[in-house]
């Protein structure tokens, strides 16, 4: 798994401390299609009403917005 840093690391730490469900997705290893399926499974299995998406700043990972938007669009299209 990729090393978490900054706000992403803080978000995961918060989830662990608060016993909140979380699903880190390594965009370097997982396609947007597979990420969308992981999101769908996570939302269904944990009965998620509000989904928080965290990741590196655009200045740290310029392709992150497109990856995340792509995965979420695929996920939402399957609802």
Coordinates of C-alpha atoms in Angstrom, one line a residue:
X1 CA 0.0 0.0 0.0
X2 CA 1.1 3.5 -0.6
X3 CA 2.4 5.6 2.3
X4 CA -0.2 7.9 3.6
X5 CA 0.7 11.5 4.3
X6 CA -0.8 14.9 5.2
X7 CA -4.6 15.2 5.2
X8 CA -5.1 11.7 3.9
X9 CA -3.1 10.2 6.8
X10 CA -5.0 12.5 9.2
X11 CA -8.4 11.4 7.8
X12 CA -7.5 7.7 8.1
X13 CA -6.2 8.2 11.7
X14 CA -9.5 10.1 12.6
X15 CA -11.5 7.2 11.1
X16 CA -9.5 4.6 13.2
X17 CA -9.8 6.7 16.4
X18 CA -13.5 7.3 15.9
X19 CA -14.1 3.7 14.8
X20 CA -15.5 4.9 11.5
X21 CA -15.5 2.7 8.4
X22 CA -12.9 3.7 5.8
X23 CA -11.6 2.3 2.5
X24 CA -8.2 3.5 1.4
X25 CA -7.8 3.1 -2.4
X26 CA -4.4 3.1 -3.9
X27 CA -4.8 4.8 -7.3
X28 CA -1.4 3.6 -8.4
X29 CA -2.6 0.0 -8.3
X30 CA -6.4 0.2 -8.8
X31 CA -8.2 1.3 -11.9
X32 CA -11.1 3.7 -11.7
X33 CA -13.5 0.9 -12.6
X34 CA -12.2 -1.3 -9.7
X35 CA -12.2 1.8 -7.4
X36 CA -15.9 2.4 -8.3
X37 CA -16.7 -1.2 -7.4
X38 CA -14.8 -0.9 -4.1
X39 CA -16.7 2.3 -3.3
X40 CA -20.1 0.6 -4.1
X41 CA -19.3 -2.4 -2.0
X42 CA -18.1 -0.2 0.9
X43 CA -21.2 2.0 0.8
X44 CA -23.5 -1.0 0.6
X45 CA -21.8 -3.1 3.3
X46 CA -21.4 -0.1 5.7
X47 CA -24.8 1.5 5.0
X48 CA -23.1 4.8 4.2
X49 CA -25.3 7.9 3.8
X50 CA -22.5 10.5 3.6
X51 CA -19.3 9.6 1.8
X52 CA -16.1 11.6 2.6
X53 CA -13.4 11.4 0.0
X54 CA -9.9 12.5 0.9
X55 CA -6.7 12.5 -0.9
X56 CA -3.5 14.4 -1.7
X57 CA -3.7 18.1 -2.7
X58 CA -3.8 18.8 -6.4
X59 CA -0.3 20.4 -6.2
X60 CA 0.9 17.0 -4.8
X61 CA -0.9 14.8 -7.3
X62 CA -2.3 16.6 -10.3
X63 CA -4.0 13.5 -11.8
X64 CA -5.9 12.9 -8.5
X65 CA -9.0 15.0 -9.4
X66 CA -9.5 13.2 -12.7
X67 CA -9.0 9.7 -11.1
X68 CA -11.4 10.5 -8.3
X69 CA -14.0 12.1 -10.5
X70 CA -13.8 9.2 -12.9
X71 CA -14.3 6.6 -10.1
X72 CA -17.1 8.5 -8.5
X73 CA -18.9 9.0 -11.9
X74 CA -18.7 5.3 -12.6
X75 CA -20.0 4.5 -9.1
X76 CA -22.9 7.0 -9.3
X77 CA -23.9 5.7 -12.8
X78 CA -24.4 2.3 -11.3
X79 CA -26.8 3.5 -8.5

